[in-house]
Amino acid sequence: MYDIQSFSSLLQAPSVMFPASAPMPLLNGMKGRPNLKQGNLIQPEVAEQVDDTNAHASDLVHQLVVLAAPILATRQTVSPLVVTLGFPSNTYHTYKESASAQLMGKHVVELSNNDAEIDEVEIVEINIARVEVLPMIVSCMIALRKGPDQVSGSFAVLSLGFGTVETGLSTDNGVVTSATSSIPGLHRAVNLVRSQLEKDYDVRLDNLQQLDEAFQEGYIYINSKLIDLRAIRKQALETYYEEVVSPALQSVLNDKSLQIAKRLYLCGGGAYYADLIACFTAEFATKAAVHVVDKPELVASKGYLLNSLRFATDALEQAVGLDMGAIATRVATF
């Protein structure tokens, strides 16, 4: 039903490539302006550190990703496009209008399929008829209610991202705004591991992409030595939960909220960490049923896509969902 393509949200100068992971020629390298590289090729050597939090609409990283995503979508969609994207709750109102303005209308982009400077380019025209901008957590609610799970009634939902953790409470009558918030994301735990490794091995670890991958995989090579990160990661996740997540949840998932919602759904890439899920279970198991959503990292992009479908009056292939995270960006189509 869904087709979801992913590419890196990180940037590196001075190349002009937009490589990505999906198995199609376009995604092997998209060339654009200005001179910045984006996608899988940056992973071995990220030259410029980016913010740990999700990009803002005024940032160059956001502008480039917003440009790249509909280019990918044009290969399997019908013009004009209907695009939905989102922001964390704490920046949604600030950047909603500017993000919409960047995407709306017709765009002409020059593409090249390799890293060299060549004369031959492909001209791609993108026509975007409608742009919807949502709070990120609302997209997760849409996916849970309108997607295959067909969840009904009242429930709490957390999106565990690298940049932010988004919180929300959904009822059949709408979103409970008092339970909507943004909490610093898993970059806090990753940075704890980084600090420990730099201290123990007297190294400097600046490659954000590789650090995140090592954190996920549970090991890293330092000076040709394999380092098991699982124990350090467990401690970092528990510290992050106790010092950052749990205190912040006291005000949004309090007794009043849990009286309304007896279920807690966990989505986002952080939901893959069993040690982190154990923290949620220990705190909430006696208060609510804790559920980890299937393929949690894809939930937001599916919700954005389903929202676009509401306005795709001519064909469902007009709909595009854009989930731009701090580490990875996902483009969802039908």
Short mmCIF file of N, CA and C in Angstrom, two decimals, residues 29-193:
data_model
loop_
_atom_site.label_atom_id
_atom_site.label_comp_id
_atom_site.label_asym_id
_atom_site.label_seq_id
_atom_site.Cartn_x
_atom_site.Cartn_y
_atom_site.Cartn_z
N GLY A 29 22.09 9.78 -7.22
CA GLY A 29 22.78 11.06 -7.09
C GLY A 29 22.00 12.17 -7.74
N MET A 30 21.43 13.04 -6.96
CA MET A 30 20.70 14.17 -7.49
C MET A 30 21.54 15.42 -7.31
N LYS A 31 21.68 16.16 -8.38
CA LYS A 31 22.53 17.34 -8.35
C LYS A 31 21.67 18.58 -8.30
N GLY A 32 21.98 19.45 -7.37
CA GLY A 32 21.21 20.68 -7.25
C GLY A 32 22.08 21.82 -6.79
N ARG A 33 21.51 22.95 -6.56
CA ARG A 33 22.24 24.10 -6.05
C ARG A 33 21.56 24.55 -4.76
N PRO A 34 22.29 25.06 -3.78
CA PRO A 34 23.71 25.38 -3.74
C PRO A 34 24.60 24.17 -3.52
N ASN A 35 25.92 24.41 -3.37
CA ASN A 35 26.90 23.33 -3.33
C ASN A 35 26.93 22.62 -1.99
N LEU A 36 26.02 21.69 -1.82
CA LEU A 36 25.99 20.89 -0.60
C LEU A 36 25.64 19.46 -0.97
N LYS A 37 26.18 18.52 -0.21
CA LYS A 37 25.92 17.11 -0.47
C LYS A 37 24.93 16.58 0.56
N GLN A 38 24.04 15.73 0.04
CA GLN A 38 23.03 15.18 0.94
C GLN A 38 22.79 13.73 0.60
N GLY A 39 22.66 12.88 1.59
CA GLY A 39 22.29 11.50 1.34
C GLY A 39 23.33 10.51 1.81
N ASN A 40 23.29 9.28 1.24
CA ASN A 40 24.11 8.20 1.75
C ASN A 40 25.60 8.44 1.61
N LEU A 41 26.04 9.17 0.59
CA LEU A 41 27.47 9.35 0.38
C LEU A 41 28.13 10.18 1.46
N ILE A 42 27.37 10.88 2.28
CA ILE A 42 28.00 11.68 3.32
C ILE A 42 28.38 10.84 4.53
N GLN A 43 27.89 9.62 4.62
CA GLN A 43 28.06 8.86 5.85
C GLN A 43 29.53 8.62 6.23
N PRO A 44 30.44 8.31 5.28
CA PRO A 44 31.82 8.08 5.72
C PRO A 44 32.51 9.32 6.25
N GLU A 45 32.10 10.50 5.84
CA GLU A 45 32.84 11.69 6.24
C GLU A 45 31.93 12.91 6.31
N VAL A 46 31.25 13.06 7.40
CA VAL A 46 30.42 14.24 7.57
C VAL A 46 31.33 15.39 8.00
N ALA A 47 31.48 16.36 7.10
CA ALA A 47 32.45 17.42 7.35
C ALA A 47 31.89 18.54 8.19
N GLU A 48 30.58 18.69 8.17
CA GLU A 48 29.98 19.79 8.91
C GLU A 48 28.97 19.25 9.91
N GLN A 49 29.19 19.53 11.16
CA GLN A 49 28.26 19.08 12.21
C GLN A 49 26.94 19.82 12.05
N VAL A 50 25.84 19.12 12.21
CA VAL A 50 24.53 19.74 12.13
C VAL A 50 23.90 19.74 13.51
N ASP A 51 22.84 20.52 13.67
CA ASP A 51 22.14 20.55 14.94
C ASP A 51 21.57 19.18 15.25
N ASP A 52 21.49 18.85 16.53
CA ASP A 52 20.90 17.58 16.94
C ASP A 52 19.39 17.58 16.77
N THR A 53 18.79 18.75 16.75
CA THR A 53 17.35 18.82 16.67
C THR A 53 16.89 18.93 15.23
N ASN A 54 15.59 18.75 15.02
CA ASN A 54 15.05 18.79 13.67
C ASN A 54 15.25 20.16 13.05
N ALA A 55 15.49 20.18 11.74
CA ALA A 55 15.79 21.43 11.05
C ALA A 55 14.58 22.36 11.04
N HIS A 56 14.87 23.65 10.96
CA HIS A 56 13.83 24.66 10.88
C HIS A 56 13.60 25.06 9.44
N ALA A 57 12.44 25.63 9.17
CA ALA A 57 12.10 25.99 7.80
C ALA A 57 13.04 27.03 7.22
N SER A 58 13.68 27.82 8.06
CA SER A 58 14.59 28.84 7.58
C SER A 58 16.00 28.31 7.35
N ASP A 59 16.28 27.06 7.76
CA ASP A 59 17.61 26.49 7.62
C ASP A 59 17.82 25.99 6.20
N LEU A 60 19.07 26.04 5.75
CA LEU A 60 19.40 25.55 4.43
C LEU A 60 19.13 24.06 4.31
N VAL A 61 19.41 23.31 5.38
CA VAL A 61 19.15 21.87 5.35
C VAL A 61 17.68 21.60 5.07
N HIS A 62 16.81 22.35 5.70
CA HIS A 62 15.38 22.15 5.48
C HIS A 62 15.00 22.49 4.04
N GLN A 63 15.53 23.58 3.53
CA GLN A 63 15.19 24.01 2.17
C GLN A 63 15.61 22.97 1.14
N LEU A 64 16.79 22.36 1.35
CA LEU A 64 17.27 21.36 0.40
C LEU A 64 16.47 20.07 0.48
N VAL A 65 16.14 19.65 1.69
CA VAL A 65 15.35 18.43 1.83
C VAL A 65 13.95 18.63 1.27
N VAL A 66 13.38 19.79 1.52
CA VAL A 66 12.06 20.09 0.99
C VAL A 66 12.09 20.09 -0.54
N LEU A 67 13.21 20.49 -1.12
CA LEU A 67 13.36 20.44 -2.57
C LEU A 67 13.54 19.01 -3.05
N ALA A 68 14.36 18.24 -2.35
CA ALA A 68 14.68 16.89 -2.80
C ALA A 68 13.49 15.95 -2.74
N ALA A 69 12.69 16.05 -1.70
CA ALA A 69 11.61 15.09 -1.48
C ALA A 69 10.60 15.04 -2.62
N PRO A 70 10.05 16.17 -3.08
CA PRO A 70 9.09 16.07 -4.19
C PRO A 70 9.73 15.63 -5.49
N ILE A 71 11.06 15.84 -5.64
CA ILE A 71 11.73 15.32 -6.83
C ILE A 71 11.64 13.80 -6.84
N LEU A 72 11.90 13.19 -5.70
CA LEU A 72 11.78 11.74 -5.59
C LEU A 72 10.35 11.30 -5.89
N ALA A 73 9.42 12.06 -5.36
CA ALA A 73 8.01 11.68 -5.48
C ALA A 73 7.51 11.76 -6.92
N THR A 74 8.09 12.66 -7.74
CA THR A 74 7.60 12.83 -9.11
C THR A 74 7.76 11.57 -9.93
N ARG A 75 8.65 10.66 -9.54
CA ARG A 75 8.87 9.45 -10.32
C ARG A 75 7.72 8.46 -10.22
N GLN A 76 6.86 8.61 -9.26
CA GLN A 76 5.76 7.65 -9.12
C GLN A 76 4.47 8.32 -8.64
N THR A 77 4.32 9.57 -8.95
CA THR A 77 3.12 10.29 -8.57
C THR A 77 2.50 10.97 -9.79
N VAL A 78 1.34 11.55 -9.57
CA VAL A 78 0.61 12.26 -10.62
C VAL A 78 0.56 13.74 -10.26
N SER A 79 0.93 14.58 -11.20
CA SER A 79 0.92 16.03 -10.97
C SER A 79 -0.49 16.57 -11.17
N PRO A 80 -0.86 17.61 -10.40
CA PRO A 80 -0.10 18.31 -9.37
C PRO A 80 -0.09 17.54 -8.04
N LEU A 81 0.97 17.73 -7.28
CA LEU A 81 1.14 17.01 -6.02
C LEU A 81 0.42 17.69 -4.87
N VAL A 82 0.03 16.87 -3.90
CA VAL A 82 -0.45 17.35 -2.61
C VAL A 82 0.54 16.84 -1.56
N VAL A 83 1.23 17.74 -0.88
CA VAL A 83 2.32 17.38 0.02
C VAL A 83 1.96 17.76 1.46
N THR A 84 2.16 16.83 2.38
CA THR A 84 2.02 17.12 3.81
C THR A 84 3.36 16.86 4.50
N LEU A 85 3.77 17.79 5.33
CA LEU A 85 4.98 17.65 6.14
C LEU A 85 4.68 18.18 7.54
N GLY A 86 5.65 18.10 8.43
CA GLY A 86 5.37 18.53 9.80
C GLY A 86 6.59 19.02 10.54
N PHE A 87 6.33 19.57 11.72
CA PHE A 87 7.36 20.09 12.60
C PHE A 87 7.08 19.64 14.03
N PRO A 88 8.11 19.63 14.86
CA PRO A 88 7.87 19.39 16.29
C PRO A 88 6.90 20.42 16.85
N SER A 89 6.22 20.05 17.90
CA SER A 89 5.20 20.94 18.48
C SER A 89 5.76 22.29 18.89
N ASN A 90 7.02 22.30 19.32
CA ASN A 90 7.57 23.56 19.83
C ASN A 90 8.00 24.53 18.74
N THR A 91 8.03 24.08 17.48
CA THR A 91 8.38 24.98 16.37
C THR A 91 7.31 25.04 15.29
N TYR A 92 6.26 24.27 15.45
CA TYR A 92 5.23 24.17 14.42
C TYR A 92 4.64 25.53 14.03
N HIS A 93 4.20 26.29 15.00
CA HIS A 93 3.56 27.57 14.70
C HIS A 93 4.54 28.58 14.10
N THR A 94 5.80 28.48 14.49
CA THR A 94 6.80 29.42 13.99
C THR A 94 7.09 29.21 12.51
N TYR A 95 7.15 27.96 12.07
CA TYR A 95 7.62 27.67 10.72
C TYR A 95 6.55 27.16 9.76
N LYS A 96 5.32 27.06 10.21
CA LYS A 96 4.27 26.52 9.36
C LYS A 96 4.12 27.29 8.06
N GLU A 97 4.00 28.61 8.14
CA GLU A 97 3.73 29.41 6.95
C GLU A 97 4.92 29.42 5.99
N SER A 98 6.13 29.57 6.51
CA SER A 98 7.30 29.65 5.64
C SER A 98 7.57 28.31 4.94
N ALA A 99 7.32 27.21 5.63
CA ALA A 99 7.50 25.90 5.00
C ALA A 99 6.52 25.71 3.86
N SER A 100 5.28 26.11 4.07
CA SER A 100 4.27 26.00 3.03
C SER A 100 4.64 26.86 1.82
N ALA A 101 5.13 28.06 2.08
CA ALA A 101 5.49 28.98 1.00
C ALA A 101 6.65 28.42 0.16
N GLN A 102 7.60 27.73 0.79
CA GLN A 102 8.73 27.16 0.07
C GLN A 102 8.28 26.11 -0.94
N LEU A 103 7.29 25.32 -0.59
CA LEU A 103 6.88 24.20 -1.43
C LEU A 103 5.82 24.56 -2.46
N MET A 104 4.92 25.43 -2.14
CA MET A 104 3.76 25.69 -2.99
C MET A 104 4.18 26.22 -4.36
N GLY A 105 3.51 25.72 -5.41
CA GLY A 105 3.71 26.26 -6.75
C GLY A 105 4.52 25.33 -7.65
N LYS A 106 5.04 25.92 -8.73
CA LYS A 106 5.81 25.17 -9.72
C LYS A 106 7.30 25.41 -9.53
N HIS A 107 8.09 24.33 -9.63
CA HIS A 107 9.54 24.41 -9.45
C HIS A 107 10.22 23.70 -10.62
N VAL A 108 11.32 24.24 -11.08
CA VAL A 108 12.13 23.62 -12.13
C VAL A 108 13.51 23.34 -11.55
N VAL A 109 13.93 22.08 -11.61
CA VAL A 109 15.19 21.65 -10.98
C VAL A 109 16.05 20.93 -12.00
N GLU A 110 17.36 21.22 -11.99
CA GLU A 110 18.32 20.52 -12.84
C GLU A 110 18.92 19.35 -12.06
N LEU A 111 18.95 18.18 -12.71
CA LEU A 111 19.48 16.98 -12.06
C LEU A 111 20.61 16.38 -12.87
N SER A 112 21.58 15.80 -12.16
CA SER A 112 22.66 15.04 -12.79
C SER A 112 22.85 13.77 -12.00
N ASN A 113 23.14 12.66 -12.70
CA ASN A 113 23.21 11.36 -12.03
C ASN A 113 24.60 10.94 -11.60
N ASN A 114 25.57 11.84 -11.58
CA ASN A 114 26.87 11.45 -11.04
C ASN A 114 27.53 12.63 -10.37
N ASP A 115 28.68 12.37 -9.75
CA ASP A 115 29.33 13.36 -8.91
C ASP A 115 30.20 14.33 -9.69
N ALA A 116 30.43 14.06 -10.96
CA ALA A 116 31.31 14.92 -11.74
C ALA A 116 30.54 16.09 -12.32
N GLU A 117 31.27 17.13 -12.66
CA GLU A 117 30.68 18.28 -13.34
C GLU A 117 30.49 17.91 -14.81
N ILE A 118 29.28 17.78 -15.26
CA ILE A 118 29.01 17.42 -16.64
C ILE A 118 28.02 18.41 -17.22
N ASP A 119 28.00 18.43 -18.56
CA ASP A 119 27.14 19.40 -19.24
C ASP A 119 25.71 18.91 -19.35
N GLU A 120 25.51 17.58 -19.44
CA GLU A 120 24.18 17.05 -19.64
C GLU A 120 23.43 16.99 -18.31
N VAL A 121 22.25 17.55 -18.29
CA VAL A 121 21.42 17.53 -17.09
C VAL A 121 20.00 17.16 -17.47
N GLU A 122 19.27 16.71 -16.48
CA GLU A 122 17.84 16.44 -16.66
C GLU A 122 17.05 17.55 -15.99
N ILE A 123 16.07 18.06 -16.69
CA ILE A 123 15.21 19.10 -16.15
C ILE A 123 13.94 18.45 -15.60
N VAL A 124 13.68 18.66 -14.33
CA VAL A 124 12.49 18.11 -13.69
C VAL A 124 11.58 19.26 -13.26
N GLU A 125 10.34 19.17 -13.67
CA GLU A 125 9.35 20.17 -13.28
C GLU A 125 8.45 19.58 -12.20
N ILE A 126 8.27 20.32 -11.14
CA ILE A 126 7.45 19.89 -10.01
C ILE A 126 6.31 20.88 -9.83
N ASN A 127 5.11 20.37 -9.79
CA ASN A 127 3.94 21.22 -9.59
C ASN A 127 3.24 20.78 -8.31
N ILE A 128 3.25 21.63 -7.31
CA ILE A 128 2.64 21.32 -6.02
C ILE A 128 1.43 22.22 -5.81
N ALA A 129 0.26 21.60 -5.81
CA ALA A 129 -0.99 22.36 -5.76
C ALA A 129 -1.43 22.68 -4.35
N ARG A 130 -1.04 21.85 -3.40
CA ARG A 130 -1.48 22.07 -2.01
C ARG A 130 -0.40 21.58 -1.05
N VAL A 131 -0.19 22.35 0.01
CA VAL A 131 0.77 21.98 1.05
C VAL A 131 0.05 22.03 2.40
N GLU A 132 0.14 20.94 3.14
CA GLU A 132 -0.40 20.86 4.49
C GLU A 132 0.76 20.72 5.47
N VAL A 133 0.73 21.48 6.55
CA VAL A 133 1.77 21.41 7.57
C VAL A 133 1.11 21.05 8.90
N LEU A 134 1.58 19.98 9.53
CA LEU A 134 0.98 19.47 10.76
C LEU A 134 2.01 19.42 11.89
N PRO A 135 1.56 19.45 13.13
CA PRO A 135 2.45 19.04 14.22
C PRO A 135 2.84 17.58 14.00
N MET A 136 4.08 17.25 14.21
CA MET A 136 4.57 15.91 13.91
C MET A 136 3.76 14.82 14.60
N ILE A 137 3.37 15.05 15.85
CA ILE A 137 2.66 14.02 16.59
C ILE A 137 1.28 13.76 16.01
N VAL A 138 0.69 14.76 15.37
CA VAL A 138 -0.63 14.59 14.75
C VAL A 138 -0.54 13.59 13.60
N SER A 139 0.57 13.60 12.87
CA SER A 139 0.72 12.64 11.78
C SER A 139 0.71 11.21 12.32
N CYS A 140 1.31 11.01 13.49
CA CYS A 140 1.30 9.67 14.10
C CYS A 140 -0.11 9.26 14.49
N MET A 141 -0.87 10.22 15.00
CA MET A 141 -2.27 9.94 15.36
C MET A 141 -3.07 9.55 14.12
N ILE A 142 -2.86 10.27 13.02
CA ILE A 142 -3.57 9.97 11.78
C ILE A 142 -3.23 8.56 11.31
N ALA A 143 -1.94 8.21 11.35
CA ALA A 143 -1.53 6.88 10.91
C ALA A 143 -2.16 5.78 11.76
N LEU A 144 -2.24 6.00 13.06
CA LEU A 144 -2.83 5.00 13.94
C LEU A 144 -4.33 4.86 13.71
N ARG A 145 -5.01 5.98 13.49
CA ARG A 145 -6.46 5.95 13.33
C ARG A 145 -6.90 5.55 11.92
N LYS A 146 -6.21 6.06 10.91
CA LYS A 146 -6.65 5.87 9.53
C LYS A 146 -5.87 4.80 8.78
N GLY A 147 -4.75 4.34 9.35
CA GLY A 147 -3.96 3.30 8.72
C GLY A 147 -4.46 1.91 9.06
N PRO A 148 -3.67 0.89 8.82
CA PRO A 148 -4.09 -0.50 9.04
C PRO A 148 -4.52 -0.81 10.47
N ASP A 149 -3.94 -0.11 11.46
CA ASP A 149 -4.28 -0.41 12.86
C ASP A 149 -5.70 -0.01 13.22
N GLN A 150 -6.22 1.05 12.58
CA GLN A 150 -7.60 1.51 12.82
C GLN A 150 -7.89 1.66 14.31
N VAL A 151 -7.01 2.35 15.02
CA VAL A 151 -7.19 2.57 16.45
C VAL A 151 -8.32 3.57 16.68
N SER A 152 -9.19 3.28 17.62
CA SER A 152 -10.29 4.20 17.95
C SER A 152 -10.27 4.49 19.44
N GLY A 153 -11.11 5.41 19.87
CA GLY A 153 -11.14 5.78 21.27
C GLY A 153 -10.01 6.73 21.62
N SER A 154 -9.73 6.84 22.90
CA SER A 154 -8.69 7.75 23.37
C SER A 154 -7.38 7.00 23.63
N PHE A 155 -6.28 7.63 23.26
CA PHE A 155 -4.97 7.02 23.50
C PHE A 155 -3.89 8.10 23.52
N ALA A 156 -2.82 7.79 24.23
CA ALA A 156 -1.63 8.66 24.23
C ALA A 156 -0.64 8.10 23.22
N VAL A 157 0.16 8.98 22.64
CA VAL A 157 1.15 8.55 21.66
C VAL A 157 2.43 9.35 21.86
N LEU A 158 3.57 8.66 21.77
CA LEU A 158 4.88 9.30 21.84
C LEU A 158 5.65 8.92 20.59
N SER A 159 6.29 9.90 19.96
CA SER A 159 7.16 9.65 18.83
C SER A 159 8.60 9.85 19.29
N LEU A 160 9.37 8.78 19.35
CA LEU A 160 10.71 8.80 19.93
C LEU A 160 11.73 9.05 18.84
N GLY A 161 12.06 10.31 18.58
CA GLY A 161 12.96 10.67 17.51
C GLY A 161 14.34 11.06 18.00
N PHE A 162 15.27 11.17 17.06
CA PHE A 162 16.63 11.59 17.40
C PHE A 162 16.66 13.04 17.84
N GLY A 163 15.94 13.90 17.11
CA GLY A 163 15.93 15.32 17.45
C GLY A 163 15.04 15.66 18.62
N THR A 164 13.81 15.15 18.58
CA THR A 164 12.85 15.41 19.65
C THR A 164 12.01 14.17 19.93
N VAL A 165 11.48 14.11 21.12
CA VAL A 165 10.41 13.17 21.45
C VAL A 165 9.13 13.98 21.50
N GLU A 166 8.16 13.59 20.69
CA GLU A 166 6.89 14.30 20.61
C GLU A 166 5.83 13.56 21.42
N THR A 167 5.03 14.31 22.17
CA THR A 167 3.98 13.70 22.99
C THR A 167 2.62 14.19 22.54
N GLY A 168 1.60 13.35 22.70
CA GLY A 168 0.26 13.77 22.34
C GLY A 168 -0.80 12.86 22.93
N LEU A 169 -2.01 13.37 22.99
CA LEU A 169 -3.17 12.63 23.47
C LEU A 169 -4.29 12.82 22.47
N SER A 170 -4.78 11.72 21.93
CA SER A 170 -5.80 11.75 20.88
C SER A 170 -7.10 11.14 21.40
N THR A 171 -8.20 11.82 21.12
CA THR A 171 -9.53 11.30 21.44
C THR A 171 -10.36 11.27 20.16
N ASP A 172 -11.52 10.65 20.22
CA ASP A 172 -12.40 10.62 19.06
C ASP A 172 -12.86 12.02 18.67
N ASN A 173 -12.77 12.95 19.61
CA ASN A 173 -13.19 14.33 19.35
C ASN A 173 -12.05 15.25 18.91
N GLY A 174 -10.81 14.72 18.90
CA GLY A 174 -9.69 15.55 18.47
C GLY A 174 -8.47 15.41 19.36
N VAL A 175 -7.56 16.36 19.22
CA VAL A 175 -6.28 16.34 19.94
C VAL A 175 -6.40 17.15 21.23
N VAL A 176 -5.90 16.60 22.33
CA VAL A 176 -5.86 17.33 23.60
C VAL A 176 -4.57 18.15 23.61
N THR A 177 -4.70 19.44 23.37
CA THR A 177 -3.52 20.29 23.18
C THR A 177 -2.63 20.37 24.43
N SER A 178 -3.21 20.25 25.60
CA SER A 178 -2.41 20.35 26.83
C SER A 178 -1.43 19.19 26.98
N ALA A 179 -1.66 18.10 26.26
CA ALA A 179 -0.76 16.94 26.33
C ALA A 179 0.23 16.91 25.17
N THR A 180 0.25 17.96 24.37
CA THR A 180 1.14 18.03 23.21
C THR A 180 2.39 18.82 23.57
N SER A 181 3.56 18.20 23.39
CA SER A 181 4.81 18.88 23.74
C SER A 181 5.98 18.25 23.00
N SER A 182 7.12 18.94 23.04
CA SER A 182 8.37 18.44 22.48
C SER A 182 9.40 18.28 23.60
N ILE A 183 10.05 17.13 23.63
CA ILE A 183 11.08 16.82 24.62
C ILE A 183 12.39 16.59 23.86
N PRO A 184 13.53 16.98 24.40
CA PRO A 184 14.80 16.67 23.73
C PRO A 184 14.89 15.19 23.39
N GLY A 185 15.33 14.89 22.16
CA GLY A 185 15.30 13.53 21.65
C GLY A 185 16.50 12.68 22.02
N LEU A 186 16.64 11.57 21.30
CA LEU A 186 17.65 10.57 21.65
C LEU A 186 19.07 11.03 21.39
N HIS A 187 19.25 12.19 20.75
CA HIS A 187 20.62 12.71 20.62
C HIS A 187 21.25 12.92 21.99
N ARG A 188 20.41 13.13 23.02
CA ARG A 188 20.96 13.27 24.37
C ARG A 188 21.64 11.97 24.82
N ALA A 189 21.00 10.84 24.55
CA ALA A 189 21.59 9.55 24.91
C ALA A 189 22.82 9.25 24.07
N VAL A 190 22.75 9.56 22.77
CA VAL A 190 23.90 9.34 21.89
C VAL A 190 25.09 10.17 22.35
N ASN A 191 24.83 11.40 22.77
CA ASN A 191 25.92 12.26 23.24
C ASN A 191 26.53 11.75 24.55
N LEU A 192 25.72 11.11 25.38
CA LEU A 192 26.26 10.49 26.60
C LEU A 192 27.26 9.39 26.24
N VAL A 193 26.89 8.58 25.24
CA VAL A 193 27.80 7.52 24.79
C VAL A 193 29.05 8.12 24.17
#
